[in-house]
Short mmCIF file of C-alpha atoms in Angstrom, two decimals:
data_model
loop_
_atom_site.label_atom_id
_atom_site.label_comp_id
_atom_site.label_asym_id
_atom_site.label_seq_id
_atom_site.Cartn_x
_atom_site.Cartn_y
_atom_site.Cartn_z
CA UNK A 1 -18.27 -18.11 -30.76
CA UNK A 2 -16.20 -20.64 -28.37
CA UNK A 3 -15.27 -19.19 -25.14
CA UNK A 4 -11.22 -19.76 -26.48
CA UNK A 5 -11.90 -17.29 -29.31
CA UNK A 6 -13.95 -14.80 -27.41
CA UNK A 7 -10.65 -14.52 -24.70
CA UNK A 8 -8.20 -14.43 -27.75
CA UNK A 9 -10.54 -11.55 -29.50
CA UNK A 10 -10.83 -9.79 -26.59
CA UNK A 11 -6.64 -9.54 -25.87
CA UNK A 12 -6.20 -9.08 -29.75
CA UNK A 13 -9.10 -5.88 -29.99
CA UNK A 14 -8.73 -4.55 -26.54
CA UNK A 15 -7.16 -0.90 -26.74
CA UNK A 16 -5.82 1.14 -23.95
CA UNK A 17 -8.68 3.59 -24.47
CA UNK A 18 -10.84 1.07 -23.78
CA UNK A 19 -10.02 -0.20 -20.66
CA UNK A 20 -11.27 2.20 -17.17
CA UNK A 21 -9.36 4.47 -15.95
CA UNK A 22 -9.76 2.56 -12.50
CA UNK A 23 -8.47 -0.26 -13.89
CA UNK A 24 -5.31 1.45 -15.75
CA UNK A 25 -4.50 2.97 -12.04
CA UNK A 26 -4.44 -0.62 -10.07
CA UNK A 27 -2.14 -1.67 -13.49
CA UNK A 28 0.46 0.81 -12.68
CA UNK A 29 0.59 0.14 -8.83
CA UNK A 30 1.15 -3.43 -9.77
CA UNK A 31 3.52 -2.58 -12.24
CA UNK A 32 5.74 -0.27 -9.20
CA UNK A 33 4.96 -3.07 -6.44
CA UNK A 34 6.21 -5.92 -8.56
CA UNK A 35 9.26 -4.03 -9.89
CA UNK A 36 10.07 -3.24 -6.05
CA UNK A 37 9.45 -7.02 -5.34
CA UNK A 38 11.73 -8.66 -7.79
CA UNK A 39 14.32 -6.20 -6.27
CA UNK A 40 14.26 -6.88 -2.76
CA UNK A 41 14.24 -11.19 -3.73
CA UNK A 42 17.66 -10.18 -5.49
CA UNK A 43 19.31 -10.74 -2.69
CA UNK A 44 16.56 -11.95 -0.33
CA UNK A 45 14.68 -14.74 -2.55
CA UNK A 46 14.64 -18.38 -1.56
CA UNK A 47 16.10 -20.11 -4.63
CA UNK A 48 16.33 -17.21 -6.89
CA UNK A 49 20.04 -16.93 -7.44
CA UNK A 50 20.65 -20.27 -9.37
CA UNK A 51 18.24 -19.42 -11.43
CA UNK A 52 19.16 -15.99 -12.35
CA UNK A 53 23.06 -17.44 -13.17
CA UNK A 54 21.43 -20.07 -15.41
CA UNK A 55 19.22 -17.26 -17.25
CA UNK A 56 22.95 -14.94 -17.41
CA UNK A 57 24.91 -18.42 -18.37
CA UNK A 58 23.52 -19.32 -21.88
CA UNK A 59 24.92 -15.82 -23.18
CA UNK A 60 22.34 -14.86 -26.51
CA UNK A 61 21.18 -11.34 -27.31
CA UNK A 62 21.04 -8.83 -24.66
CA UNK A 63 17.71 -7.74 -25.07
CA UNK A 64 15.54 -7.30 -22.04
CA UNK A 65 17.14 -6.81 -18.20
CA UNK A 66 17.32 -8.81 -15.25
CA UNK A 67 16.48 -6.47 -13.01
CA UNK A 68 18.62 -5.43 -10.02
CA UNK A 69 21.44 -7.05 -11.94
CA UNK A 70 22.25 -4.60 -14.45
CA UNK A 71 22.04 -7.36 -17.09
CA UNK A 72 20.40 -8.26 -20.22
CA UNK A 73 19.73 -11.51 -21.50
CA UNK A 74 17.16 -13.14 -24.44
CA UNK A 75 13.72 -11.97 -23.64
CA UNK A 76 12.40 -15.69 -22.41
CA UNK A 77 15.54 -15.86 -19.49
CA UNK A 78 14.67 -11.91 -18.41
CA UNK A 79 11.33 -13.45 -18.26
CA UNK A 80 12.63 -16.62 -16.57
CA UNK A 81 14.73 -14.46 -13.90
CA UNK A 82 12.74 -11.60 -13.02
CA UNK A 83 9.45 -14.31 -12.83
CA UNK A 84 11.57 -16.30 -10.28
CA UNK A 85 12.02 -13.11 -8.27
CA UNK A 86 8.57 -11.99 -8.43
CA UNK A 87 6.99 -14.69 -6.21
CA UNK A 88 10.17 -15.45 -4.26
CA UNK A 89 9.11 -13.19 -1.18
CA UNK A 90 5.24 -13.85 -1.61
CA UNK A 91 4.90 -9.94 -1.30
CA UNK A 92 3.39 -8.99 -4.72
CA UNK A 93 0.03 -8.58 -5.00
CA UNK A 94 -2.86 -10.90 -4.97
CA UNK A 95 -6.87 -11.36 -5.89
CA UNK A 96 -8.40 -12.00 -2.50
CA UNK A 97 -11.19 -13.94 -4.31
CA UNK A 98 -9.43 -16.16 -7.18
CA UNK A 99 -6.30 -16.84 -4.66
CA UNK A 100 -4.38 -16.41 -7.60
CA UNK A 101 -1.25 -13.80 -8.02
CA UNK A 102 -2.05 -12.56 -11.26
CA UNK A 103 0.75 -10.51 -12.16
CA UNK A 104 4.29 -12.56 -10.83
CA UNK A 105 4.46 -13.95 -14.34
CA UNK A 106 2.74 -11.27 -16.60
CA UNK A 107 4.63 -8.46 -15.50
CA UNK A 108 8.16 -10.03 -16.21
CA UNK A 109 6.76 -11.58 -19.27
CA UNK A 110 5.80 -8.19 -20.37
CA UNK A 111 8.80 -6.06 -19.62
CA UNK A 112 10.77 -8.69 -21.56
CA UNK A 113 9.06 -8.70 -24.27
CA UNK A 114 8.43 -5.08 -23.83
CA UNK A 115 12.39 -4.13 -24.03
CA UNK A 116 13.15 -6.62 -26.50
CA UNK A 117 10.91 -5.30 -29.18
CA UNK A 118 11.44 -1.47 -28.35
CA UNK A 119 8.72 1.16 -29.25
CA UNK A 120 6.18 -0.28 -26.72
CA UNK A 121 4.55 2.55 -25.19
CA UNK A 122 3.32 2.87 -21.44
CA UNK A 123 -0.05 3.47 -22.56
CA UNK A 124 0.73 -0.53 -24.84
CA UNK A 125 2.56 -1.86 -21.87
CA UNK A 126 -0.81 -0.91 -19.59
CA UNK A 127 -3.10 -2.46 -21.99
CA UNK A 128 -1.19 -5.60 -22.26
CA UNK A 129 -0.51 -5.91 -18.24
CA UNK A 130 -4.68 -5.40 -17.67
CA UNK A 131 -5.41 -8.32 -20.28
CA UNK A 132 -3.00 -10.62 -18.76
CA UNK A 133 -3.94 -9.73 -14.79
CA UNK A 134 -7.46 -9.90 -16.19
CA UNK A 135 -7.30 -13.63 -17.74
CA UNK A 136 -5.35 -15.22 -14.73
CA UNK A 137 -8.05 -13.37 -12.34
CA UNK A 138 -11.11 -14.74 -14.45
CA UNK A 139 -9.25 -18.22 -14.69
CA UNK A 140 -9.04 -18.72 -10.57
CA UNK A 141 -12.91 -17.74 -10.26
CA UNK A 142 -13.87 -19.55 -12.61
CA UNK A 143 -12.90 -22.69 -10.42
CA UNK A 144 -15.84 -24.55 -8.74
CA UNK A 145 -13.51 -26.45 -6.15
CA UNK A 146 -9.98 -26.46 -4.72
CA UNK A 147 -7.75 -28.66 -7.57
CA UNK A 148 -5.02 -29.52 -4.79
CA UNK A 149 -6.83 -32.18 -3.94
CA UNK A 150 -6.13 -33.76 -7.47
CA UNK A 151 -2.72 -32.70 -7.56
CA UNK A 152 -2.13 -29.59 -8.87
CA UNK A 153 -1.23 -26.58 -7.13
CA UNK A 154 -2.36 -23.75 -10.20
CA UNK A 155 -1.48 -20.30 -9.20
CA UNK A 156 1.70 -20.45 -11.40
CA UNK A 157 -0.75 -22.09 -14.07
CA UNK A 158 -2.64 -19.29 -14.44
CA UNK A 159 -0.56 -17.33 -14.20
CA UNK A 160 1.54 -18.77 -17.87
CA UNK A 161 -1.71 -18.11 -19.35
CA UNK A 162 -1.80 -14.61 -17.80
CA UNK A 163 2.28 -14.19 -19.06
CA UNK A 164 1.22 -15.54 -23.23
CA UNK A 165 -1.67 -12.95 -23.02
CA UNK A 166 0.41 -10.13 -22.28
CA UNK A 167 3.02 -10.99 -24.35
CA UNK A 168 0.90 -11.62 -27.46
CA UNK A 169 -0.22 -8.28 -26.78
CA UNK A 170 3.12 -6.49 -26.63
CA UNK A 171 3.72 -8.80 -30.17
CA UNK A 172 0.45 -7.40 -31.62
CA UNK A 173 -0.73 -11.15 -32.32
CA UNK A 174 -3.64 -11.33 -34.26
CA UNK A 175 -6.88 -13.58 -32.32
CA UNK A 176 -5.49 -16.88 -34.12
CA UNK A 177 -1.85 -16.51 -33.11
CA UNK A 178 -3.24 -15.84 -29.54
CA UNK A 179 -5.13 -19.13 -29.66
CA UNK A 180 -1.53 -20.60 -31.26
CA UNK A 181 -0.05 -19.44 -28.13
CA UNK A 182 -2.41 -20.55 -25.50
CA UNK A 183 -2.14 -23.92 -27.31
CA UNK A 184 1.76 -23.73 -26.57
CA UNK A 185 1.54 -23.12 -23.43
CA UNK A 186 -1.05 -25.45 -22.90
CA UNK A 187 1.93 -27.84 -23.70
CA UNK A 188 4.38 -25.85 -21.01
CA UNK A 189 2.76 -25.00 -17.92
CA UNK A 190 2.12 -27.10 -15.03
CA UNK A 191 3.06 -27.14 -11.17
CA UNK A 192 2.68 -29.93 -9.22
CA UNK A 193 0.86 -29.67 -5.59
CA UNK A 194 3.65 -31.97 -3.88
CA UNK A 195 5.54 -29.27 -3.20
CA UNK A 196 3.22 -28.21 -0.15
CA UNK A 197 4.34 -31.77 1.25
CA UNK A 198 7.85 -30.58 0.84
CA UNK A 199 9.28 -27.70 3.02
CA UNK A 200 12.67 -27.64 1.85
CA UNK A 201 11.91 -27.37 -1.56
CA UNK A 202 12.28 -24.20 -3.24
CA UNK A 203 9.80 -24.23 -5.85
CA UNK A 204 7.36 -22.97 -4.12
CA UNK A 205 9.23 -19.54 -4.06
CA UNK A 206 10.78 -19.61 -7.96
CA UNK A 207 7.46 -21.29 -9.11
CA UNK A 208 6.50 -18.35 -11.83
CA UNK A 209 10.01 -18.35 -13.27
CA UNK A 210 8.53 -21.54 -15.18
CA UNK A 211 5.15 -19.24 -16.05
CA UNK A 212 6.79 -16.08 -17.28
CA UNK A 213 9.14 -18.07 -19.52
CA UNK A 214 6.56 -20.21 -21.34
CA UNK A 215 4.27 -17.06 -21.68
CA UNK A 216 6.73 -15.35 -23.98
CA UNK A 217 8.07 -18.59 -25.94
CA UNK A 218 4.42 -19.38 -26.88
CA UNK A 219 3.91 -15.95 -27.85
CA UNK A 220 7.09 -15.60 -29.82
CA UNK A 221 6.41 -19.24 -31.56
CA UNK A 222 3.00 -18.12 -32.13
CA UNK A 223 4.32 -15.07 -34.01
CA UNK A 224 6.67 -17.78 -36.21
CA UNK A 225 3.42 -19.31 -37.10
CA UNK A 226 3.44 -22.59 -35.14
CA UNK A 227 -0.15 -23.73 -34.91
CA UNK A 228 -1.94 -24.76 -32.26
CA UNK A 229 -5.77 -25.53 -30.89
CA UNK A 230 -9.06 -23.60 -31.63
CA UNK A 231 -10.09 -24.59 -28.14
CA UNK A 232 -7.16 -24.74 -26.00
CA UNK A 233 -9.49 -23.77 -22.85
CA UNK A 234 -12.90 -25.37 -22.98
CA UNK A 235 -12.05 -28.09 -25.01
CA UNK A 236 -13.05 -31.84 -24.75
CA UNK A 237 -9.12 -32.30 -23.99
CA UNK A 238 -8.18 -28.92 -23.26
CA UNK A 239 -7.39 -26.96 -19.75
CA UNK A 240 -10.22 -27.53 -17.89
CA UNK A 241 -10.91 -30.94 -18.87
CA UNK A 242 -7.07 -31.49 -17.58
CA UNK A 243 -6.90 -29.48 -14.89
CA UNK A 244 -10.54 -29.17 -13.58
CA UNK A 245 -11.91 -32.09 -14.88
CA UNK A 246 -14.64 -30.07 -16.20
CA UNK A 247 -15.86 -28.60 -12.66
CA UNK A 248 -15.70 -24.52 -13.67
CA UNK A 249 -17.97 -22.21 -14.18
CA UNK A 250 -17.61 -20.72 -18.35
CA UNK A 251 -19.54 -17.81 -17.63
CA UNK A 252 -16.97 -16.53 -15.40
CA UNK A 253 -14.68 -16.29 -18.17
CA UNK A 254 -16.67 -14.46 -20.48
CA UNK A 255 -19.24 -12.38 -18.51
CA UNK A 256 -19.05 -8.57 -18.92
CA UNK A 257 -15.75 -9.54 -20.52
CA UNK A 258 -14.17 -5.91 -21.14
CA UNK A 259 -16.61 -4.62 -19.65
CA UNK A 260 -16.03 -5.49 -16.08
CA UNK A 261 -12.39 -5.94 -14.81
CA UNK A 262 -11.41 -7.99 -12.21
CA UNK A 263 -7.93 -6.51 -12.46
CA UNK A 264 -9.27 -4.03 -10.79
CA UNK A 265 -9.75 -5.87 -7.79
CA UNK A 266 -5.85 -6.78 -6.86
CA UNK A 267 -5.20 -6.71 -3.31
CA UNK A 268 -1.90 -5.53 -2.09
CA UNK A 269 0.33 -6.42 0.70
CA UNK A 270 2.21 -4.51 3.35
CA UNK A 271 3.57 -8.08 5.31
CA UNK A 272 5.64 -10.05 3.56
CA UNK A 273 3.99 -13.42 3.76
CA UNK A 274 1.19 -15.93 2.46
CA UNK A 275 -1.95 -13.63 2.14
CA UNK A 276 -3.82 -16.36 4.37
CA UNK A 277 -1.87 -15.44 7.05
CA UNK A 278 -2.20 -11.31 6.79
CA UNK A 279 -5.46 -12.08 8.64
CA UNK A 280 -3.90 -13.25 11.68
CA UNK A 281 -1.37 -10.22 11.62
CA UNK A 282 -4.28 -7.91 10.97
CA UNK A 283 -6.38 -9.25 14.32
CA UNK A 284 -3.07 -9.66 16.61
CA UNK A 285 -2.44 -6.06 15.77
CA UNK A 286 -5.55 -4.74 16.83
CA UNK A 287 -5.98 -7.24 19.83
CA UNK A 288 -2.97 -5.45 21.22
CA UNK A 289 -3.43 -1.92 19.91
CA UNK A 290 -6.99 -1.93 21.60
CA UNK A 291 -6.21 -3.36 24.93
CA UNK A 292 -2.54 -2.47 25.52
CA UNK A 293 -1.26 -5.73 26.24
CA UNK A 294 2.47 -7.13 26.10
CA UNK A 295 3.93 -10.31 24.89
CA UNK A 296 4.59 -11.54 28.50
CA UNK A 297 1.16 -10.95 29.54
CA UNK A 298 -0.14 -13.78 26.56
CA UNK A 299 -1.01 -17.20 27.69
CA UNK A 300 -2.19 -18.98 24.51
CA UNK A 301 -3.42 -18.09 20.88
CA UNK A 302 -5.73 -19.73 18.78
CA UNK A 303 -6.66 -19.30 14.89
CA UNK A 304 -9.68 -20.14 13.67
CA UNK A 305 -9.09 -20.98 9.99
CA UNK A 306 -11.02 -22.28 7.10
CA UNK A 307 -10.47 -25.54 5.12
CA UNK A 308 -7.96 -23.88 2.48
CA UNK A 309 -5.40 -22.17 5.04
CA UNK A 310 -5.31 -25.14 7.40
CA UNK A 311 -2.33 -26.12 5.19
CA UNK A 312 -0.96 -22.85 7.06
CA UNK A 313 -0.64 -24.49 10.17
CA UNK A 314 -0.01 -27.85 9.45
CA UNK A 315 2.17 -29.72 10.72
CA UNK A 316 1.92 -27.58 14.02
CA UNK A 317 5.08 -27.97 14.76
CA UNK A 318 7.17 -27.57 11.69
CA UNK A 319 4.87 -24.30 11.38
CA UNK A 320 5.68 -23.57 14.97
CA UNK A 321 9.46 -23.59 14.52
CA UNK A 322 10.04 -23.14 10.51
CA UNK A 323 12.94 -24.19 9.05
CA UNK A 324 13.20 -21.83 6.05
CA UNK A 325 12.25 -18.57 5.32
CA UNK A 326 9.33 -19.33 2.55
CA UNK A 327 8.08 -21.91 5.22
CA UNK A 328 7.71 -19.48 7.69
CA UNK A 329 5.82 -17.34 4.98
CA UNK A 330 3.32 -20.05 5.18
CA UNK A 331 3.19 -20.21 8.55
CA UNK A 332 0.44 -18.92 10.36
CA UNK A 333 1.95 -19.92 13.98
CA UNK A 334 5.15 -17.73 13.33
CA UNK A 335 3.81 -14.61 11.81
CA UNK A 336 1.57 -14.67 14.87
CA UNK A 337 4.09 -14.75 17.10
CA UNK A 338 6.40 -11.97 14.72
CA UNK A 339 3.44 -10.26 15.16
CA UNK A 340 3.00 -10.11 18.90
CA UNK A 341 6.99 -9.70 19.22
CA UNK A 342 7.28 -6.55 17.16
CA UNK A 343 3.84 -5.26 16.40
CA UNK A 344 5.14 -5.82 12.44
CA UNK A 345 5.63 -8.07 10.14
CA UNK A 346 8.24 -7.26 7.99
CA UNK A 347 11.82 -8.72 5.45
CA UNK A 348 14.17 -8.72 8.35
CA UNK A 349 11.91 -10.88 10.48
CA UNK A 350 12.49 -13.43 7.53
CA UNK A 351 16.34 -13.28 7.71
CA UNK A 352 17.77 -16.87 8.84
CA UNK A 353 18.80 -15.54 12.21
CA UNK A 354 15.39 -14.10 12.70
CA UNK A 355 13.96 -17.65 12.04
CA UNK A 356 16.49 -18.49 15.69
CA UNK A 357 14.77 -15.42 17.64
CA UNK A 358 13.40 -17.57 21.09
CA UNK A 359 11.03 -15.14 21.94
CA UNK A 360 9.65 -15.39 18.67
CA UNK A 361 9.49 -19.36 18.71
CA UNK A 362 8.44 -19.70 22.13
CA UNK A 363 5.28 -17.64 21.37
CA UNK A 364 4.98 -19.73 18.37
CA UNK A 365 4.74 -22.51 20.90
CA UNK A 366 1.64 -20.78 22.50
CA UNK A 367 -0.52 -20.98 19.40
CA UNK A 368 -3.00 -23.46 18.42
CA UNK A 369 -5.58 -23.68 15.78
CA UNK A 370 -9.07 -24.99 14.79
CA UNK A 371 -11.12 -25.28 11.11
CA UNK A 372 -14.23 -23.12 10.72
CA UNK A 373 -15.82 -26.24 8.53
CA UNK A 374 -18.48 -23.88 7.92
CA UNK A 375 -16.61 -21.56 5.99
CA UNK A 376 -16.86 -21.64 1.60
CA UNK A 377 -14.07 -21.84 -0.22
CA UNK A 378 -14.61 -18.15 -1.55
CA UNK A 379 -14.50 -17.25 2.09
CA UNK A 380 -10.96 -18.85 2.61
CA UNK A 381 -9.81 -15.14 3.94
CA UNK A 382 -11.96 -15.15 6.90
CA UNK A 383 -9.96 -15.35 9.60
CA UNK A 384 -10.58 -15.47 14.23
CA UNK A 385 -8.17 -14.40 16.31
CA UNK A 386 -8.69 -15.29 19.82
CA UNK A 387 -5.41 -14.56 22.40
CA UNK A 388 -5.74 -15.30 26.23
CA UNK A 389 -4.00 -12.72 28.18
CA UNK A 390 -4.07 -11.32 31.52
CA UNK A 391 -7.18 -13.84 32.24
CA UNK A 392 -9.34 -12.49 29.68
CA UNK A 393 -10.23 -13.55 26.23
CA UNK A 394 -10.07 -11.71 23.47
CA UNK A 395 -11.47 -12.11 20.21
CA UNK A 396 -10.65 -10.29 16.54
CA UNK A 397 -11.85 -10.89 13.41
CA UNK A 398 -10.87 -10.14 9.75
CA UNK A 399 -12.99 -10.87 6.87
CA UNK A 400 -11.55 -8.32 4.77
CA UNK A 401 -7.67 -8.12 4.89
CA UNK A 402 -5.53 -4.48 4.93
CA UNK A 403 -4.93 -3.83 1.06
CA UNK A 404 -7.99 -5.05 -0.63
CA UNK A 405 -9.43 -2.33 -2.57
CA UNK A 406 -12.09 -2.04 0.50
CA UNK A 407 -9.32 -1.60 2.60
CA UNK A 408 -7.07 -0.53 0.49
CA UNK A 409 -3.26 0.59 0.95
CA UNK A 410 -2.45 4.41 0.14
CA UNK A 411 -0.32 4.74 -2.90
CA UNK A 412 2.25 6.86 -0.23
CA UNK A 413 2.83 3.17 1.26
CA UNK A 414 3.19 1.52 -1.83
CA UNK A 415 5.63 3.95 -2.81
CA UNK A 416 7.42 3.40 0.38
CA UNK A 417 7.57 -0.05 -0.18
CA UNK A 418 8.90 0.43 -3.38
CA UNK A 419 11.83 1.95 -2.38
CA UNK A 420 12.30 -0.17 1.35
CA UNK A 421 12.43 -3.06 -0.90
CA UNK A 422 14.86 -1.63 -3.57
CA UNK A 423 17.81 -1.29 -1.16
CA UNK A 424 18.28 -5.05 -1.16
CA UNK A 425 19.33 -4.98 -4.94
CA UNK A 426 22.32 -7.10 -5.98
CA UNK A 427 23.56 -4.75 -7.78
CA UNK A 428 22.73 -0.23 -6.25
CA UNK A 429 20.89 1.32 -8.06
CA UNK A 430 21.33 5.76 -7.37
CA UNK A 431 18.09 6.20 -5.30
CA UNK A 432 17.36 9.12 -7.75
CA UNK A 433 16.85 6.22 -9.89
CA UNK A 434 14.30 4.79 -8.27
CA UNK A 435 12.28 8.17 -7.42
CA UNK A 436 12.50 8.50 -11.55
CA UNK A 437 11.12 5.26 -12.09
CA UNK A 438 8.36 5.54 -9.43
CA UNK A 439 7.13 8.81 -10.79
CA UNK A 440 7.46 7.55 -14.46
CA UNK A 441 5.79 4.24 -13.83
CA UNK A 442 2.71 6.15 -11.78
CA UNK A 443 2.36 8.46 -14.74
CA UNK A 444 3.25 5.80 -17.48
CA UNK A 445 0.91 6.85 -19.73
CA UNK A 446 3.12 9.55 -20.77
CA UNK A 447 6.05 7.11 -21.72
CA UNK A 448 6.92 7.23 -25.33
CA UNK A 449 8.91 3.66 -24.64
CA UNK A 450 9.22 1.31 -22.27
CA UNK A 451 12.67 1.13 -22.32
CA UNK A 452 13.15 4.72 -20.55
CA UNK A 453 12.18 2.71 -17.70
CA UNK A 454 14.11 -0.16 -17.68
CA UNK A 455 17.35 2.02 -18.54
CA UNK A 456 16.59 3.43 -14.84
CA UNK A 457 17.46 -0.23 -13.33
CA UNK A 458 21.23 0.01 -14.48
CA UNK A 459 23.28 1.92 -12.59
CA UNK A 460 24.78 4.63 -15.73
CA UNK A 461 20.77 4.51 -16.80
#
């Protein structure tokens, strides 16, 4: 059996019943972080606002919600709007190891799809949210080398693939109509790696609009019965010959597959910022927990960084002094400094007046940086802290971020989170709202349909 058809059996077989209970649990915290997520980059997102009045201007069948807007719109532009939220903040969650976000495109893909078609049940919705996560997590560690350096920057990649699984899913596809639909988004998905050289693009913050889209109009032209490829992923022309030019590992794809989940390995974040930098928070936190110090007292910083999150710091000074909130995101020089400023790192210090703060930037100015060659690309979350102060030295660090699952985050922060990040909506939603749809999406295995929950996310719902 081809490694294509084994992936498209395993989303077409794969039943709720038989998928961990470990696993199921990390689906529904992604589910309430993401949800929370989209709702804060209502009003907060870089880029996000253009999009969603494109996705409301083309009119169609209201049939799935932009959420926080108290719209509906065709299932692809709820998909479309609610992926260009979910990334927008670069606060959802992440897999540590495959550096890929596995759920900004699945999630919206599925709750599209999910209201659309009615009937989907929480226990369904689960199921198809695992397979998707699962795929896009598999995909990134299957990789053998960093593809930036041939031009493609593939997190939102993935993640299309991860957005057609779960919406075949939700569309009860049968194996060869999941194949169809990889094949059609084989023909949609793409993201080019120039927009790291580009700061004031916005792309890099709306990228997984593009993803969540194509997953569900692959899956819905699969359903038509538009043909595609019987090996749209190992292929002699298919993804990885185009993407990775045949440098991944296959076994990574299929090992253990449904037996082991790596979708039960999503990290999640309490800062609001590029997961390479949560590192740098992490040690500047406990440098000055441990020995007391103030911001005054600092003389210079240095990060010790690997190959992948030099990118971070580069160039110093634009990181030093970013011009846009999604730069400083990716700016390991400025969350170091928000850091040392307010012991936090948190929305507001993203606001475009926070960006002014001089404290903030002349700390900035105080930090320097240096590769750790020796460091793998699997290791690209290793991060050194090491802050003069007082004239001493002090050293920190973080191999294994706050919010992996071996440091995990306690579901009474995620919760918190949820709600924090829900005030920023475009349109209020009654906080007795949101308490309803926390509860109901932590016990959504007891939803009948799916649309109970996205009824809470309109203000009369």
């Amino acid at each position: 059996m081809t490694i294509s058809r084994k992936i498209a059996d395993h989303i077409a077989m794969t039943t709720y019943e038989q998928i961990p209970a470990e696993t199921i649990q990390v689906a529904k915290k992604s589910l309430l972080d993401t949800i929370g997520v989209i709702l804060a980059a209502n009003r907060l997102g870089d880029g996000c606002e253009p999009l969603v009045r494109f996705a409301v201007s083309g009119g169609g069948e209201p049939e799935s919600t932009i959420l926080g807007y108290a719209r509906r719109v065709p299932a692809p532009m709820a998909a479309f709007a609610n992926g260009a939220m979910s990334h927008a903040l670069d606060f959802e969650d992440t897999h540590d190891d495959a550096f890929v976000h596995s759920n900004a495109a699945s999630i919206p893909a599925a709750l599209a799809v999910a209201e659309a078609a009615g009937g989907v049940s929480g226990r369904e919705f689960l199921a198809a949210i695992t397979l998707g996560s699962e795929l896009v997590c598999r995909m990134g560690l299957s990789l053998e080398e960093d593809l930036l350096q041939y031009g493609w920057y593939m997190p939102p990649v993935f993640s299309a693939y991860g957005a057609t699984a779960s919406a075949a899913k939700l569309l009860n596809l049968t194996a060869e109509q999941v194949l169809d639909a990889f094949s059609l988004t084989m023909c949609q998905a793409t993201c080019s790696a120039e927009l790291t050289n580009n700061p004031q693009s916005v792309i890099r913050s709306v990228r997984d609009s593009f993803a969540a889209k194509a997953g569900v109009v692959s899956a819905l032209l699969a359903r038509e019965g538009v043909s595609g490829f019987t090996e749209p992923f190992e292929g002699k022309r298919g993804f990885f010959h185009a993407f990775a030019r045949g440098r991944y590992n296959p076994e990574v794809l299929t090992n253990e597959l449904g037996e082991r989940y790596e979708a039960a390995r999503i990290s999640f974040k309490l800062w609001p910022s590029c997961r390479g930098t949560h590192p740098y928070i992490e040690g500047v936190q406990n440098i000055m927990r441990k020995h007391g110090l103030k911001p005054e007292q600092i003389t210079s910083i240095k990060a010790v960084v690997s190959k992948v999150n030099q990118m971070l710091c580069e160039p110093l000074a634009a990181k030093k002094a970013p011009a846009t909130p999604i730069n400083a995101k990716f700016s390991i020089p400025f969350v170091i400094a928000t850091a040392v400023h307010y012991g936090d790192v948190t929305l507001d210090h993203f606001a475009e007046e926070a960006l002014r703060n001089r404290q903030v930037l002349e700390t900035a100015q105080k930090v320097s940086y240096e590769v750790d060659e020796s460091l793998s690309f699997k290791e690209t979350l290793h991060g050194t802290v090491i802050m003069e102060a007082g004239g001493q030295t002090f050293t920190e660090k973080v191999e294994t971020p706050f919010g992996h699952p071996d440091h995990p985050i306690s579901d009474e922060l995620l919760v918190g989170k949820f709600l924090s990040c829900a005030q920023h909506t475009a349109v209020p939603i009654p906080e007795s709202n949101l308490r309803r749809a926390a509860d109901m999406i932590l016990n959504l295995e007891q939803v009948g349909d799916m649309r109970e929950l996205t009824a809470l996310f309109h203000p009369a719902g």
